[in-house]
mmCIF file of C-alpha atoms in Angstrom:
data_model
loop_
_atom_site.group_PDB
_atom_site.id
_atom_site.type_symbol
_atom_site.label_atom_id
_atom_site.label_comp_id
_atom_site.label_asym_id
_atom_site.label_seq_id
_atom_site.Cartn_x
_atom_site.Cartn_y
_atom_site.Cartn_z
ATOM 1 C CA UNK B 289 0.000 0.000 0.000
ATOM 2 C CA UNK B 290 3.058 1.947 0.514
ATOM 3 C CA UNK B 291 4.107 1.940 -2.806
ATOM 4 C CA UNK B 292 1.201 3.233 -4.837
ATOM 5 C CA UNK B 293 0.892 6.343 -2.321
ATOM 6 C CA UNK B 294 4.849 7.071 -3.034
ATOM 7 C CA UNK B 295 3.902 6.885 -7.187
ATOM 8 C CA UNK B 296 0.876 8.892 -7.208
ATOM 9 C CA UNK B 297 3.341 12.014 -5.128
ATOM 10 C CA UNK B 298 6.172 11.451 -7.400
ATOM 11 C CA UNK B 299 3.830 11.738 -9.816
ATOM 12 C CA UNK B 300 2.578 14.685 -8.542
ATOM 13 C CA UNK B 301 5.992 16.583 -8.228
ATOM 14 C CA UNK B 302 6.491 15.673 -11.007
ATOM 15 C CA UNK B 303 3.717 17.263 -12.855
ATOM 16 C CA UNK B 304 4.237 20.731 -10.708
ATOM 17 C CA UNK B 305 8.154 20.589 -12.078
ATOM 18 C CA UNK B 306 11.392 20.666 -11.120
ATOM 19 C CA UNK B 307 12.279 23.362 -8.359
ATOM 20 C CA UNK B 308 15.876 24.173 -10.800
ATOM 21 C CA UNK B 309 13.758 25.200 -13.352
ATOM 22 C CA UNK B 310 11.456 27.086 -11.205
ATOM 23 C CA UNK B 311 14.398 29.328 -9.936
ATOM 24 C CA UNK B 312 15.832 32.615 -11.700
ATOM 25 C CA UNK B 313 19.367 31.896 -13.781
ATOM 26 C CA UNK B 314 22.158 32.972 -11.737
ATOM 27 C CA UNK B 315 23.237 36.420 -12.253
ATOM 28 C CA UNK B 316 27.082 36.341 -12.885
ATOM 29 C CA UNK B 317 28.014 39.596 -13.377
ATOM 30 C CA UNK B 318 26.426 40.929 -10.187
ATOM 31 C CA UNK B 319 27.971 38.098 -7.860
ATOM 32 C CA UNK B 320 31.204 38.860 -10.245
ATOM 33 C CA UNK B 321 30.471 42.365 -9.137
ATOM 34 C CA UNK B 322 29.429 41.580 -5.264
ATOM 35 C CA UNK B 323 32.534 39.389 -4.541
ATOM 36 C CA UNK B 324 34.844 42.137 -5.607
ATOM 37 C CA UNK B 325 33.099 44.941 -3.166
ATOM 38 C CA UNK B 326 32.821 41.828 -0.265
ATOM 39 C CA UNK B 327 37.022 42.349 -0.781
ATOM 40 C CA UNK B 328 36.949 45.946 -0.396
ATOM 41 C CA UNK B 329 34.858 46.552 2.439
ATOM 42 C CA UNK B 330 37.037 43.787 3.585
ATOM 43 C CA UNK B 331 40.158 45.624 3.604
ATOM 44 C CA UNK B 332 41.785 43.755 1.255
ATOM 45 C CA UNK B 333 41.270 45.482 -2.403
ATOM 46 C CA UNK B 334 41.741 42.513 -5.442
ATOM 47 C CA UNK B 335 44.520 42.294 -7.518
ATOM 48 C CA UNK B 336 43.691 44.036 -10.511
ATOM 49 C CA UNK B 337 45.810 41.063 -12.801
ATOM 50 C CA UNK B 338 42.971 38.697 -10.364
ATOM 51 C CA UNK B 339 40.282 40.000 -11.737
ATOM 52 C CA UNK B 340 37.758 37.997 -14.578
ATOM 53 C CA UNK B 341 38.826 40.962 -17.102
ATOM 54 C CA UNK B 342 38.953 40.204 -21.171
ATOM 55 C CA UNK B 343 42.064 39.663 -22.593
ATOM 56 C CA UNK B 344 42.815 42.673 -24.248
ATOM 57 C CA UNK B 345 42.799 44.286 -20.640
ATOM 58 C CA UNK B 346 44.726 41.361 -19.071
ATOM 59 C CA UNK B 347 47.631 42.107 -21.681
ATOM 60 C CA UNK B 348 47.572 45.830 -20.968
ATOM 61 C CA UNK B 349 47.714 45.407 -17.072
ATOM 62 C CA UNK B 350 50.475 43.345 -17.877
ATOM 63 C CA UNK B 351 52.792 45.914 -19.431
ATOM 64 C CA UNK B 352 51.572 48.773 -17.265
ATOM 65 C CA UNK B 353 52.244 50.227 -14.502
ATOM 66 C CA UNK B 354 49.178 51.443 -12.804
ATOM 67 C CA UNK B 355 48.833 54.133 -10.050
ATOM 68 C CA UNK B 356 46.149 54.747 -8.191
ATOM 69 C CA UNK B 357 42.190 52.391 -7.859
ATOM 70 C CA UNK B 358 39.507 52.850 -10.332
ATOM 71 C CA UNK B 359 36.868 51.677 -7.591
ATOM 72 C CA UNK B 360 38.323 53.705 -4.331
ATOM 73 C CA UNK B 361 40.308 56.977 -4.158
ATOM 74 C CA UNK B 362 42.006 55.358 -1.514
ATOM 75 C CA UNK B 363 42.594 51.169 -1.500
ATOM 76 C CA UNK B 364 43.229 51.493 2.197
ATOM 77 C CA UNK B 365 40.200 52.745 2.974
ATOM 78 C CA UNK B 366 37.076 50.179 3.824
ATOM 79 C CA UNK B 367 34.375 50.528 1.267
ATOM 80 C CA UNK B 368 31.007 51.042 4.013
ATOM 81 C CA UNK B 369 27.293 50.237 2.496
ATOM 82 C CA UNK B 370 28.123 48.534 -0.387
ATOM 83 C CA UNK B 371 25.143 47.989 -2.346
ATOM 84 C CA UNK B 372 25.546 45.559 -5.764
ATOM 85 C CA UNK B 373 22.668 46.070 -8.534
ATOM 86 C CA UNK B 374 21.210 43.613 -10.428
ATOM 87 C CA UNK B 375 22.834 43.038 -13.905
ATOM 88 C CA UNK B 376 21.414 45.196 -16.331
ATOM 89 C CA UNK B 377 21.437 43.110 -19.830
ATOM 90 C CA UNK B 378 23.003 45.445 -22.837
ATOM 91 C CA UNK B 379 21.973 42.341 -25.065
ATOM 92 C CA UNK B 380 22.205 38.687 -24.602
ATOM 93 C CA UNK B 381 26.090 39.027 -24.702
ATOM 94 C CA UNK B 382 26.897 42.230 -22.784
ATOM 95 C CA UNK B 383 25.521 43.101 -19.368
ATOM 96 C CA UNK B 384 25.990 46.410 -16.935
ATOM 97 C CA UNK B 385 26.019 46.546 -13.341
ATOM 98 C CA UNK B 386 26.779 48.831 -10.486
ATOM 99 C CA UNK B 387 27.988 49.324 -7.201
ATOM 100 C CA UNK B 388 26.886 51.833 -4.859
ATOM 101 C CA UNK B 389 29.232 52.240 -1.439
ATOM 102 C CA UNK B 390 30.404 54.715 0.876
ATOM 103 C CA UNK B 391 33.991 55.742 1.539
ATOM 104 C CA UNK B 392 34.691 57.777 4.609
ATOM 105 C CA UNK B 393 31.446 58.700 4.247
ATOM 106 C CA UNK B 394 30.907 60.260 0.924
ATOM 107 C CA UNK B 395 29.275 58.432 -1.430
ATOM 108 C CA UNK B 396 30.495 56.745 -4.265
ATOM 109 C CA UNK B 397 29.189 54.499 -7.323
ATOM 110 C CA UNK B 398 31.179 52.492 -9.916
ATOM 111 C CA UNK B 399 29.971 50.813 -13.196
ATOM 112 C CA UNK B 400 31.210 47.552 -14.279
ATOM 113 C CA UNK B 401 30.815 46.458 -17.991
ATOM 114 C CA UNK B 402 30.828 42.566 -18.944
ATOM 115 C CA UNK B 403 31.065 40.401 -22.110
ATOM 116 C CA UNK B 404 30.681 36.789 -22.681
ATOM 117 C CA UNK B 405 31.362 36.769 -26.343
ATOM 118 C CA UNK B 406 34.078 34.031 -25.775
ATOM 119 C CA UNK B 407 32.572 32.229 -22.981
ATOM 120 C CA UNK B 408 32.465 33.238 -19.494
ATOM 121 C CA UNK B 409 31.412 36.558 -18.138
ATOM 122 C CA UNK B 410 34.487 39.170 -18.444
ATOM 123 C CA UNK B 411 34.645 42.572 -17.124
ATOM 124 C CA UNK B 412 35.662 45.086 -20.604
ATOM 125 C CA UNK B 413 35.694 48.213 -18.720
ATOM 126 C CA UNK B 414 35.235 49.796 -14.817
ATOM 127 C CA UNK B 415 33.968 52.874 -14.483
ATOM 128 C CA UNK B 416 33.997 55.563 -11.690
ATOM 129 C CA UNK B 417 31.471 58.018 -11.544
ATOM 130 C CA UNK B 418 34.001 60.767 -10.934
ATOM 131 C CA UNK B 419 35.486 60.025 -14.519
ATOM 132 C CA UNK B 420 38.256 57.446 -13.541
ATOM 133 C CA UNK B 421 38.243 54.588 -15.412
ATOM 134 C CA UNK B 422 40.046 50.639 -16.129
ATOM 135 C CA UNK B 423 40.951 52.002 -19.095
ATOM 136 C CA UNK B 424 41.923 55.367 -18.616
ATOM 137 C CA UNK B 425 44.134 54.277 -16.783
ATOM 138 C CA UNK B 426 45.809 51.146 -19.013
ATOM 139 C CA UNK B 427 45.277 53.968 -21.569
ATOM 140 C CA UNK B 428 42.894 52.159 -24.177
ATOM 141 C CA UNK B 429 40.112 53.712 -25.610
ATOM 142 C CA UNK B 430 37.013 53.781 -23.691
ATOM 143 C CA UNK B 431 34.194 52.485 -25.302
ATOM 144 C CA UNK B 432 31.462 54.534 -25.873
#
């Protein structure tokens, strides 16, 4: 009697569906996004050569030598309130999101661009809201 009971409610689950397909894709960007403000507000800004960036950036890091954060004024400051958005889809291969933080109190908001042309998720460009900018900075030109 067991049995028959234990059909008819797999049968029944299975009818409703599988709870995977029931749940909302996993937005890479933003966790791309939310693990890189976890390290700042952390204390411990990423390596820039660490970071999921295309390879066009990767090479330029490589041969430059970079001064100064595109994300903080200061690295050694703690980002505070660090808020991640939700990816904003460009098109089904390019994707937007931004962060929203405090540092020592005045606000401060950075846009990350991504890519998956090739594959994974990549980050093609960061962007400060006070003009600073990944690429600026690896002097390549921005894209619009």
């Amino acid at each position: 009697m067991k049995r028959p009971v234990l059909a008819l409610l797999l049968a029944g689950f299975t009818a409703l569906g599988a709870p995977a397909q029931a749940q909302e894709p996993r937005d890479e960007p933003r966790e791309i996004v939310r693990r890189i403000a976890w390290r700042y507000t952390h204390g411990q800004p990423p390596d820039p050569a660490r970071l999921p960036l295309v390879d066009r950036l990767l090479a330029a890091l490589a041969r430059a030598d970079i001064d100064g954060d595109v994300v903080m004024r200061n690295p050694a400051n703690r980002m505070e309130q660090a808020e991640t958005g939700w990816s904003q889809r460009i098109d089904h291969q390019r994707a937007r999101v931004l962060l929203r933080f405090r540092e020592k109190g005045a606000p401060g908001e950075v846009e990350f661009l991504f890519d998956r042309a090739s594959g994974p998720w990549l980050i093609t460009e960061i962007r400060n809201r006070d003009g600073r900018s990944l690429r600026k900075l690896l002097q390549i030109p921005t894209l619009p």
